[in-house]
Structures are given as structure tokens and as C-alpha cells.
CSV table of C-alpha atoms and ligand atoms in Angstrom, one decimal:
chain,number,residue,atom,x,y,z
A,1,UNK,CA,-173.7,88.3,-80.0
A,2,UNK,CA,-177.3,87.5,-77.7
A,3,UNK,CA,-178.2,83.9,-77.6
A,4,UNK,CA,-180.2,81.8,-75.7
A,5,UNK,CA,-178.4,79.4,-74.3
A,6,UNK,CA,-178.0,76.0,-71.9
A,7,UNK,CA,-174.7,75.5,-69.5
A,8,UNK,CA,-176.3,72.2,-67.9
A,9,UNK,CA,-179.2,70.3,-68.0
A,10,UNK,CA,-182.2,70.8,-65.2
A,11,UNK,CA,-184.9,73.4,-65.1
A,12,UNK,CA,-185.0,76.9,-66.2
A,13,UNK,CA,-182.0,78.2,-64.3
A,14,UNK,CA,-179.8,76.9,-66.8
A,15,UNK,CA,-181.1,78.4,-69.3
A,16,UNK,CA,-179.5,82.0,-70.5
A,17,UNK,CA,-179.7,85.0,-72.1
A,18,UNK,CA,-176.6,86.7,-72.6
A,19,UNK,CA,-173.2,87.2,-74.9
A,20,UNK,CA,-171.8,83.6,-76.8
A,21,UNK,CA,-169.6,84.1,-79.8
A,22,UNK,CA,-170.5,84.5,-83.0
A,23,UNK,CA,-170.1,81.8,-85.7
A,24,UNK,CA,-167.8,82.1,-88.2
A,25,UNK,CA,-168.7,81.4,-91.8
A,26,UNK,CA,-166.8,79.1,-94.1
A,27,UNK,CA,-166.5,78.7,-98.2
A,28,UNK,CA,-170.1,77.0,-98.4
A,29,UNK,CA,-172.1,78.4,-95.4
A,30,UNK,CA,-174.5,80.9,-95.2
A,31,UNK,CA,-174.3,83.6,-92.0
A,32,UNK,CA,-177.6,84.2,-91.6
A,33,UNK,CA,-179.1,87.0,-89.5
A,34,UNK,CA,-181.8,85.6,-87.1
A,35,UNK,CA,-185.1,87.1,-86.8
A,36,UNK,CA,-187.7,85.0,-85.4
A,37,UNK,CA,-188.2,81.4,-84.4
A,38,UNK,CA,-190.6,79.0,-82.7
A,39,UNK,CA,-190.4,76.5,-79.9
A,40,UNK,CA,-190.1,72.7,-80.2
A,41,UNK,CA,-190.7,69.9,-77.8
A,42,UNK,CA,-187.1,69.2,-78.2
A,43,UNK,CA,-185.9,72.2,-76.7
A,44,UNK,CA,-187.5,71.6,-73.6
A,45,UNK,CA,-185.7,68.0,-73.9
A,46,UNK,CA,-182.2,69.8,-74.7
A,47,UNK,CA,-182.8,72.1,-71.4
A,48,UNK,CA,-184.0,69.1,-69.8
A,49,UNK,CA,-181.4,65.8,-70.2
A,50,UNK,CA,-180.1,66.2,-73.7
A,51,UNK,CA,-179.7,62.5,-72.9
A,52,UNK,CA,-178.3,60.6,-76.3
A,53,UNK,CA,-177.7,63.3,-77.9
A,54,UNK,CA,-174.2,64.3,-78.5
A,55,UNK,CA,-173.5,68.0,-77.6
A,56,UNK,CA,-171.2,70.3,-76.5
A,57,UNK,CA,-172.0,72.9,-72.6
A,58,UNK,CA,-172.3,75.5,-73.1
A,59,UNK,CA,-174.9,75.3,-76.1
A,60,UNK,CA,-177.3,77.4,-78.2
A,61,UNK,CA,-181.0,76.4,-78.1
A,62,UNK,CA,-183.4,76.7,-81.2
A,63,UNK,CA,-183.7,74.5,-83.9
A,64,UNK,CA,-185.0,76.3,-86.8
A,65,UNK,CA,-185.5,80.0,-87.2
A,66,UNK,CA,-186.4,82.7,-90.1
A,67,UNK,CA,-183.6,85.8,-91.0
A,68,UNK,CA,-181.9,87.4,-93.5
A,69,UNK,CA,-178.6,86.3,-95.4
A,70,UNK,CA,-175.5,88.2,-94.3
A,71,UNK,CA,-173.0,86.7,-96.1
A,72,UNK,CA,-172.8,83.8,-99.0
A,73,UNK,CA,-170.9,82.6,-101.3
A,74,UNK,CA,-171.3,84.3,-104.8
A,75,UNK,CA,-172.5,80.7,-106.5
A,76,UNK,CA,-174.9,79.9,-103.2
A,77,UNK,CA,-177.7,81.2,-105.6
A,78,UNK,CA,-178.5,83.1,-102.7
A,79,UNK,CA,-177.8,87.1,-101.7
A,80,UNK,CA,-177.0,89.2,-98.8
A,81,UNK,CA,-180.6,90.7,-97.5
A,82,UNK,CA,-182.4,87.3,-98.9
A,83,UNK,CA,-184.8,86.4,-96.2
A,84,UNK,CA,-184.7,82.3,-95.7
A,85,UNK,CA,-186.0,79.8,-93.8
A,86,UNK,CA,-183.6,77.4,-92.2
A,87,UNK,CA,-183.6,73.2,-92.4
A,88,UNK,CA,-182.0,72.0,-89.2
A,89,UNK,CA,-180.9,69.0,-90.0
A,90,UNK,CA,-177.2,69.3,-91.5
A,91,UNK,CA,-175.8,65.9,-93.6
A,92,UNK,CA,-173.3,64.5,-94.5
A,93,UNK,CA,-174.2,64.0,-98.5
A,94,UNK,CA,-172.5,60.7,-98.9
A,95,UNK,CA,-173.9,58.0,-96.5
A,96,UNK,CA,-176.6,55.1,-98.4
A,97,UNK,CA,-179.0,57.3,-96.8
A,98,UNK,CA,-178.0,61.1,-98.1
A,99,UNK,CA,-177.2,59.3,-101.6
A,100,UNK,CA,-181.1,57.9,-101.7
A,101,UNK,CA,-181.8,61.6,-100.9
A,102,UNK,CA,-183.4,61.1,-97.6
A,103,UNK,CA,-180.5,62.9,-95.9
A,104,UNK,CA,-183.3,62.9,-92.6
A,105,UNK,CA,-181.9,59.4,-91.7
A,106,UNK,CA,-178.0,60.1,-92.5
A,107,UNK,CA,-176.0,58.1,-90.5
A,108,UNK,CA,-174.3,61.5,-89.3
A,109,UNK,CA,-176.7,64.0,-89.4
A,110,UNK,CA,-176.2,67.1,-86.7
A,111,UNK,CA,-179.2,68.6,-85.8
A,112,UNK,CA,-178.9,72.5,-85.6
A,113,UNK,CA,-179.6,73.4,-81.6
A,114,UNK,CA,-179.2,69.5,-80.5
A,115,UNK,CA,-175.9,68.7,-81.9
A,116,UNK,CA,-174.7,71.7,-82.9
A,117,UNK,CA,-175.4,75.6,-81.6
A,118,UNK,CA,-179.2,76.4,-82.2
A,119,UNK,CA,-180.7,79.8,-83.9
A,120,UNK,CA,-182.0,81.4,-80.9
A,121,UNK,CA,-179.0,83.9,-81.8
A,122,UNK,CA,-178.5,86.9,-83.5
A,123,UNK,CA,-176.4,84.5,-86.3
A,124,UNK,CA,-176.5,81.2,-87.3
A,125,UNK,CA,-173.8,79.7,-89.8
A,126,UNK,CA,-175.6,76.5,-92.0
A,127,UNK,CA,-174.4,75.0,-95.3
A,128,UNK,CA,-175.8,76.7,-98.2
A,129,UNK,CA,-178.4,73.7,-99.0
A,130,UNK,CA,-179.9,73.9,-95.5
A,131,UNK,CA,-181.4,77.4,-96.4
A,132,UNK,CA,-184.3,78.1,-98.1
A,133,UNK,CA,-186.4,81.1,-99.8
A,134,UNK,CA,-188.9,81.6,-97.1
A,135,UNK,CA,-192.3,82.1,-98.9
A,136,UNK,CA,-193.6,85.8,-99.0
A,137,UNK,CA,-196.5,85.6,-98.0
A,138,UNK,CA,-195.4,84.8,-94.4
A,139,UNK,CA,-194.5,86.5,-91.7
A,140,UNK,CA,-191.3,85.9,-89.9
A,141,UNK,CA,-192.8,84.1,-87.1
A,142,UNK,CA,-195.0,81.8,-89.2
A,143,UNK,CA,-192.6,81.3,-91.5
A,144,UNK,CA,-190.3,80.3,-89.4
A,145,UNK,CA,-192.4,77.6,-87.8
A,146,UNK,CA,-191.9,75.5,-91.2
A,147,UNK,CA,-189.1,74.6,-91.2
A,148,UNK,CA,-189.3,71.7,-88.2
A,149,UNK,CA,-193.5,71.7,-86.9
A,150,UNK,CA,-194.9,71.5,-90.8
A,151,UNK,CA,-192.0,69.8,-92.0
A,152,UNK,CA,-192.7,66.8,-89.3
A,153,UNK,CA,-196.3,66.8,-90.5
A,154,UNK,CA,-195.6,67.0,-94.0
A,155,UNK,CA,-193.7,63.7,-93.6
A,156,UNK,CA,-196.1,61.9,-91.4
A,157,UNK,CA,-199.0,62.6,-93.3
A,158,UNK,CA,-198.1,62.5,-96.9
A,159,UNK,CA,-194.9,60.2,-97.2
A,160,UNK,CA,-195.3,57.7,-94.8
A,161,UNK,CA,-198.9,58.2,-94.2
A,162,UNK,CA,-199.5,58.4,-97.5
A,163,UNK,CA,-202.8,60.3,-97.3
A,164,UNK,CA,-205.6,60.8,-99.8
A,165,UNK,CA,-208.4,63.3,-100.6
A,166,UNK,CA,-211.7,61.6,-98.9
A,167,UNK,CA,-209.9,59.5,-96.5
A,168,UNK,CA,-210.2,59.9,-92.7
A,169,UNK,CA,-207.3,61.0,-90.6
A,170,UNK,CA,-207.8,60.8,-86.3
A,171,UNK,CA,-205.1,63.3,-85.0
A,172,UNK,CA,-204.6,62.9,-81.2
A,173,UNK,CA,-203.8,65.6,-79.0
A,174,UNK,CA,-205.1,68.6,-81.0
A,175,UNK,CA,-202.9,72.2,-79.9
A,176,UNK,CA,-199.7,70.4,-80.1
A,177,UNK,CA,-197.6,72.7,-83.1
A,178,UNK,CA,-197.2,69.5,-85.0
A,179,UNK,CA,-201.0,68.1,-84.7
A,180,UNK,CA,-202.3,72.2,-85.6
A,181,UNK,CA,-199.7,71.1,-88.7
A,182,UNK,CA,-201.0,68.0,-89.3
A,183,UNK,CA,-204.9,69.4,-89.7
A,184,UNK,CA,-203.8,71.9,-92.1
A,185,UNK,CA,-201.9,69.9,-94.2
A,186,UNK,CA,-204.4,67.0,-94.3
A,187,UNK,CA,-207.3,69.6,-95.1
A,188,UNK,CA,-206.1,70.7,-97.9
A,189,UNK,CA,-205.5,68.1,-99.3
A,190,UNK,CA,-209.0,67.1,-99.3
A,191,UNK,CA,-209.1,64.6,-96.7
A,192,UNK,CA,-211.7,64.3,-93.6
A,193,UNK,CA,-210.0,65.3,-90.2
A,194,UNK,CA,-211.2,63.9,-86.7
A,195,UNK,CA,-209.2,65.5,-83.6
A,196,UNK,CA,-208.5,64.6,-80.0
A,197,UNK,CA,-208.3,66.7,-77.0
A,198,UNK,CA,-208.5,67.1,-73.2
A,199,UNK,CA,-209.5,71.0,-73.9
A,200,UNK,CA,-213.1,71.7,-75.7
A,201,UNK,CA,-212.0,75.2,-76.5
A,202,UNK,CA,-209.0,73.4,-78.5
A,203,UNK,CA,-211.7,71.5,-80.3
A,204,UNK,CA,-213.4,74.4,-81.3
A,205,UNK,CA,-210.7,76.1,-82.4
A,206,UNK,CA,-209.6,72.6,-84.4
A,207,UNK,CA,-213.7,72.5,-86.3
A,208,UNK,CA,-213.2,76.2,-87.0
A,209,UNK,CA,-209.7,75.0,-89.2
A,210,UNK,CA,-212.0,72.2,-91.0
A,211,UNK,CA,-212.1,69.4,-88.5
A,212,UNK,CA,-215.4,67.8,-88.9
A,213,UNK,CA,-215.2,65.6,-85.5
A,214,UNK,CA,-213.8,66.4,-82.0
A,215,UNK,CA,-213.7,64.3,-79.6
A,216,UNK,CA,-213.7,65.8,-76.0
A,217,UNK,CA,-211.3,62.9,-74.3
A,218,UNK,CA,-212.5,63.7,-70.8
A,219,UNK,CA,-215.8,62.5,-71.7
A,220,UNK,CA,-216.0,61.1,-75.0
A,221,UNK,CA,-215.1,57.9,-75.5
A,222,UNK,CA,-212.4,57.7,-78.5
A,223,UNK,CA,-212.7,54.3,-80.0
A,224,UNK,CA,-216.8,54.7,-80.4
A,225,UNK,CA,-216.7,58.4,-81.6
A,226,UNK,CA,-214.5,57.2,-84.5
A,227,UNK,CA,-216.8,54.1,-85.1
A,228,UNK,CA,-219.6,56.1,-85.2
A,229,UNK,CA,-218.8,58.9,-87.6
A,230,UNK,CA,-216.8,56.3,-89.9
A,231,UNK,CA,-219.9,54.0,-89.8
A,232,UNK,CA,-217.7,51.2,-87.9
A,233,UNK,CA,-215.4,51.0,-90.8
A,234,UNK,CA,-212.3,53.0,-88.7
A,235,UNK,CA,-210.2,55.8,-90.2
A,236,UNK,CA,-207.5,55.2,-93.0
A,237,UNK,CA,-204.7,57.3,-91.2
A,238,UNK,CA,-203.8,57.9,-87.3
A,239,UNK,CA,-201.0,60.8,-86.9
A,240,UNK,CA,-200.0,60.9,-83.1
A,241,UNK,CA,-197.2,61.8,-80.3
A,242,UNK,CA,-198.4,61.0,-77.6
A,243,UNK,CA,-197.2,57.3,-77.2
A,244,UNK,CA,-198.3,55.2,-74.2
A,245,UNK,CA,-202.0,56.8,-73.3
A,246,UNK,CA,-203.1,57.0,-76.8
A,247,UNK,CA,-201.7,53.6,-78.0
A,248,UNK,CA,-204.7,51.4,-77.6
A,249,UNK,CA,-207.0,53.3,-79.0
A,250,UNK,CA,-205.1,54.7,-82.1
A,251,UNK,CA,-205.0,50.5,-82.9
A,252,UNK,CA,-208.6,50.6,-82.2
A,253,UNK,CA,-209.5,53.6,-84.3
A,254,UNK,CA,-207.9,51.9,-87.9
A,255,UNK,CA,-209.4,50.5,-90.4
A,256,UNK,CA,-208.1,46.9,-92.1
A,257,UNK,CA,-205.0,48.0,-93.8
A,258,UNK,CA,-204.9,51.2,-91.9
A,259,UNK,CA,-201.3,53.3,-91.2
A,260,UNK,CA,-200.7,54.7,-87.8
A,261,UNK,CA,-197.5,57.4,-87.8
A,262,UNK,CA,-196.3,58.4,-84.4
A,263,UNK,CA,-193.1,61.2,-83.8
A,264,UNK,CA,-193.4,61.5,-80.5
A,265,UNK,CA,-194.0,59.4,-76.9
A,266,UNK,CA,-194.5,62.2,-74.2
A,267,UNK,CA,-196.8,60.1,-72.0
A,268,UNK,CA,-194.3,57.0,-72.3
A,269,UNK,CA,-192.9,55.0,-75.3
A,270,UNK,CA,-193.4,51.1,-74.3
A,271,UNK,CA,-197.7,50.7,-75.0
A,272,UNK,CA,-198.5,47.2,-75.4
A,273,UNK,CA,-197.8,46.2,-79.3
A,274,UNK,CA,-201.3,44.6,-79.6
A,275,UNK,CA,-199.5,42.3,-81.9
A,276,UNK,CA,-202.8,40.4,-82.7
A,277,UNK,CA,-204.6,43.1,-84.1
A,278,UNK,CA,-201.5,44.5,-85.7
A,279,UNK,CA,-201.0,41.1,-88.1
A,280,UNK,CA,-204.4,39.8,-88.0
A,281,UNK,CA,-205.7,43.2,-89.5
A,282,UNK,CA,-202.7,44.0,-91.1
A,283,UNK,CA,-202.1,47.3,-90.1
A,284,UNK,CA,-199.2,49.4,-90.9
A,285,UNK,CA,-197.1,51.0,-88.4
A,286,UNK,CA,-194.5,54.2,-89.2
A,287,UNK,CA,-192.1,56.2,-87.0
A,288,UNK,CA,-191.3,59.7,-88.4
A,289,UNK,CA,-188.8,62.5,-87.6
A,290,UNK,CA,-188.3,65.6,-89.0
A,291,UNK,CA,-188.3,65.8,-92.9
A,292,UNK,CA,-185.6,65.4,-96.1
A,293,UNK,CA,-184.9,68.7,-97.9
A,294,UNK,CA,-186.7,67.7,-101.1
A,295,UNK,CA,-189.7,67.6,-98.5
A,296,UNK,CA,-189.1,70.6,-97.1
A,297,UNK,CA,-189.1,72.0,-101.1
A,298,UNK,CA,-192.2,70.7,-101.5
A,299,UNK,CA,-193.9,71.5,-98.4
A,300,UNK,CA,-193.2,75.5,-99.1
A,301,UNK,CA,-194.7,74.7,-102.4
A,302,UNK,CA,-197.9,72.9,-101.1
A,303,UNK,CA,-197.9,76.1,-98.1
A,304,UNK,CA,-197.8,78.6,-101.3
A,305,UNK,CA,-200.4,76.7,-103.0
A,306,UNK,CA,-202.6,76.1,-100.4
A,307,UNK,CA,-201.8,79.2,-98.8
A,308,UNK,CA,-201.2,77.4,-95.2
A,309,UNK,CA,-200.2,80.2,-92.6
A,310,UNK,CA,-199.0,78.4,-89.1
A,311,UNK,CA,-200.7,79.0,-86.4
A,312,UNK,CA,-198.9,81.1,-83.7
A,313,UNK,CA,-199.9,81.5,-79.9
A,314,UNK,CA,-197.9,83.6,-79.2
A,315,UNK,CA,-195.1,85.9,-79.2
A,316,UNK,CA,-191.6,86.6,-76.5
A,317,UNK,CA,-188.8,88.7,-76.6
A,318,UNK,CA,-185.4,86.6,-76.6
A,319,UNK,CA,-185.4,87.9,-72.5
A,320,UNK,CA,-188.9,85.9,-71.7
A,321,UNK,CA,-187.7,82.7,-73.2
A,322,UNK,CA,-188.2,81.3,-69.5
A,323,UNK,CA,-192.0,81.8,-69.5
A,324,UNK,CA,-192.5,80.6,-72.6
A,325,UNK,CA,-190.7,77.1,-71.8
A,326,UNK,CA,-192.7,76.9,-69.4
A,327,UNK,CA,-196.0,77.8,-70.8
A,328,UNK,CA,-194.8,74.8,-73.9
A,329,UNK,CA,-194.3,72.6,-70.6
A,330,UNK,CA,-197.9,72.9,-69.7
A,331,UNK,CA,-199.1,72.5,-72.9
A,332,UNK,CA,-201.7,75.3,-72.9
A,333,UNK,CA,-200.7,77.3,-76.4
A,334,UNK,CA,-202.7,76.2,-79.7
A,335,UNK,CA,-200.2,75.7,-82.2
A,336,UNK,CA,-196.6,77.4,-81.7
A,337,UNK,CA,-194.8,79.9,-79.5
A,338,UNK,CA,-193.0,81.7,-81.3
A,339,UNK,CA,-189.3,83.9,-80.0
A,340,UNK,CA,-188.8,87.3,-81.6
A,341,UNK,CA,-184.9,87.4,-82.0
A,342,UNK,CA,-184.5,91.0,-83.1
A,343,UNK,CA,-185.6,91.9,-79.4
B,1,ZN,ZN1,-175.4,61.0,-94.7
């Protein structure tokens, strides 16, 4: 079968399209029929080190993906031509973590396309419980982004961040899938959305979505912007990846009390702690990866409800997967790139 697929770690040149086998299924797994997916940060990390994580050359990139069930078992409450949504994250349902029923931090958890082979392939074998109705009013592509991008958001801005209607939310680094995520999650809900960027035409776009404040980094300073529209009081909620360059301010930007949620460190992951402020104004200070499956369940609900579409940049054939690495590289899309898989 085509995949997309890794035989060493470097630049592009190890990364290929051609013929891997194809997965078998076993009593319990779903062969799924891939037809679209999206590209993560973490696939540029896979192509890049893989460092820490355990995996196999060669390996299958992709972490989540949207297709159609081939095969299932007759009880998967699922049936051939179904089309699904995949959860990457594949547990091992007995750790003190999976029996709590946040199977995101099981002790063995294997990661579809980090781990294990990815879905940038014609078929993907996952346990039954790792695939999911995709909702209808979708398309394959935006679907398909859900499953990791609004998942991640999902978690940091409603279970650890805990966000409410009317509060204030400063989103770094707006055009990023997960901060696009983030906006649309936290704007439904009701609350007030202030975004970063080093692009104004990324702000723009971010105020069209709902955002009421951008702030243009290159000229604007962060700390003040939030001061001022917040009438010095500081925002309730920081969601960021961004790590080292954002650090200070993010601390600076909370309110008393205030919860900062970071997934991410791409311009370095040792800031100064700022311990001072941290106890002194007792602020609150989550890491977040990913998301359980009863989140994922409730995300599609909420995306149903609210009738959240993911924002897609753009479209490749399985063939241009090397131009669109690189274009995630650069960091010029607005929200995802996404891989069609039938072509
Ligand atoms: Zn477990």
C-alpha cells in the first residue's frame, strides 16, 4: 500500500512516498481506509530526531487521519463504509492512569505515527475505542484535524484551563493549528480572546474569528496591551507553545490566581520560572498533551453544537508531502495543512 514514510532522521530526504505493507487487522481492531489528514508539529519532530521516542525505521508518519471502516468486528458498534475519525493515542486500559479514565497519561501509551506506524497510508489498523463517528457536517480534511489540533485545545482550555464565559484568554502565537483551535473553542464558549502574532494579516484573520484584541508583537508591547484592555487587572487564562520567548510575559499578562497552560516549547523549554511572582501571586501553572477519549467525545459534541469547522490552509497530494513540511517549518499557514490520502 502508499505511505508516507521516514527511514532516518534529518531533513526531507528521508522522508518517502512509496509501497510499506499493509497492517493486518486483529479480533478488536478496526482497518480503516484513510482519506485525509493534517500536519502536526510532531511530525516534523519524528522526521527530524524522533529523539525519546521509542520507534521502529522504517516508520509511517501521521498522527491522526479521517477514512472509512473496512473491516470490524461485528460487536465494534461500528460498520464497514462508516466514516470515523481516529484518536492517536492507543492505551493500555489498566494502568492507575487508564483506570481514572485519563488514558492520555497511561504509563504505556503508543502514539499512532510516533510509536507506532502513522495514517499517512492508504490503511491504518487501531483498536476499536480509538475510532470515532466523525461528525457530518465536516469535511474529511477538517474533520480530520480533530482528532489531535482541537483535541489539544479542548484540554488546555477547558480541563486544565478551566475556562469561563466572560473571562479573558491571551493566546500566543496566533496561525499555529492548535492556537486557531484554541480561539474557536474559547469563543464559543463565551469567553473574551486576546491573540499574539508576529504577522498582522494573522491578526486580522484571528479578529475576523471573534478575537477582540491583537497584538502586533513586532511593535506592540504585550504586557501593556493586555493591561490596558483588561483595565490592569491581567487575563484569567494564558494558552501558549511557544516556551522560552513568550515565558515572561505570559507571567506578566495573568491575573492573581491566574492559570497559564503551555503544550509546546519551540523557541526553547528552560524560561526563567519567575518563582516570586508565581507564589507571591499564586498563579497556577499546567502542562497539557493531547487529550483522553471521553474528551475527544465531548469535544465532537461541543464542534456539533457549536458548529466549529477547523480551519484548513491548505491542501497536498500524498506526493507533495515535502513542500508542505516545509511550509509547517516556516510557520506561514493559518491553522492546518492538511494531506489528501486518496491522491
Ligand atoms: Zn494505561
Amino acid at each position: 500500500m502508499k505511505a508516507i514514510y521516514i527511514d532516518g532522521h534529518g531533513g526531507n530526504d528521508v522522508v518517502h512516498v512509496g509501497k510499506r505493507p499493509k497492517p493486518q487487522r486483529h479480533a478488536g481492531d478496526v482497518l480503516v481506509r484513510m482519506q485525509a489528514s493534517t500536519l502536526n508539529q510532531v511530525d516534523l519532530y519524528m522526521r527530524n530526531t524522533g529523539a525519546g521516542i521509542t520507534h521502529q525505521l522504517p516508520q509511517t508518519l501521521g498522527i491522526e487521519g479521517f477514512g472509512h471502516v473496512a473491516e470490524c468486528d461485528a460487536d465494534s458498534g461500528l460498520k464497514v463504509g462508516d466514516a470515523v475519525v481516529i484518536h492517536p493515542g492507543i492505551s493500555c486500559g489498566q494502568c492507575e492512569f487508564c483506570q481514572r479514565g485519563d488514558d492520555v497519561l497511561c504509563t504505556r501509551i503508543s502514539l499512532v505515527g510516533e510509536h507506532r506506524d502513522g495514517a499517512w497510508s492508504d490503511y491504518l489498523v487501531v483498536p476499536a475505542s480509538n475510532v470515532l463517528l466523525a461528525p457530518s457536517y465536516l469535511n474529511a480534511y477538517e474533520a480530520a484535524a480533530l482528532a489531535v489540533t482541537h483535541l489539544t485545545a479542548w484540554r488546555m482550555v477547558v480541563t486544565q484551563g478551566q475556562l469561563k464565559a466572560g473571562q479573558t484568554v491571551l493566546i500566543f502565537g496566533i496561525g499555529g493549528g492548535v492556537s486557531v483551535a484554541a480561539l474557536q473553542i474559547a469563543q464559543a464558549m463565551g469567553a473574551r480572546v486576546i491573540v499574539t502574532s508576529r504577522h498582522a494579516h494573522k491578526i486580522e484573520r484571528a479578529k475576523r474569528m471573534g478575537a477582540e484584541l491583537g497584538i502586533h508583537t513586532p511593535d506592540e508591547d504585550v504586557v501593556k496591551s493586555v493591561m490596558a484592555f483588561t483595565g490592569k487587572r491581567g487575563v484569567d487564562l494564558v494558552i501558549e507553545n511557544v516556551g522560552e520567548a513568550v515565558w515572561g510575559d505570559a507571567m506578566k499578562s495573568l491575573v492573581r490566581g491566574g492559570r497559564l497552560v503551555t503544550c509546546g516549547a519551540t523557541s526553547g523549554d528552560q524560561p526563567p520560572a519567575d518563582l516570586r511572582r508565581i507564589f507571591i501571586r499564586q498563579l497556577q501553572i499546567f502542562g497539557s498533551t493531547l487529550g483522553n477519549l471521553q474528551e475527544f467525545k465531548d469535544l465532537l459534541a461541543f464542534c456539533e453544537q457549536h458548529q466549529i469547522r477547523p480551519v484548513i490552509d491548505r491542501v497536498y497530494p500524498m506526493d507533495q508531502v515535502h513542500e508542505a513540511l516545509e511550509v509547517m517549518s516556516r510557520a506561514e499557514q493559518f491553522g492546518k495543512l492538511a494531506l489528501d490520502l486518496s491522491a
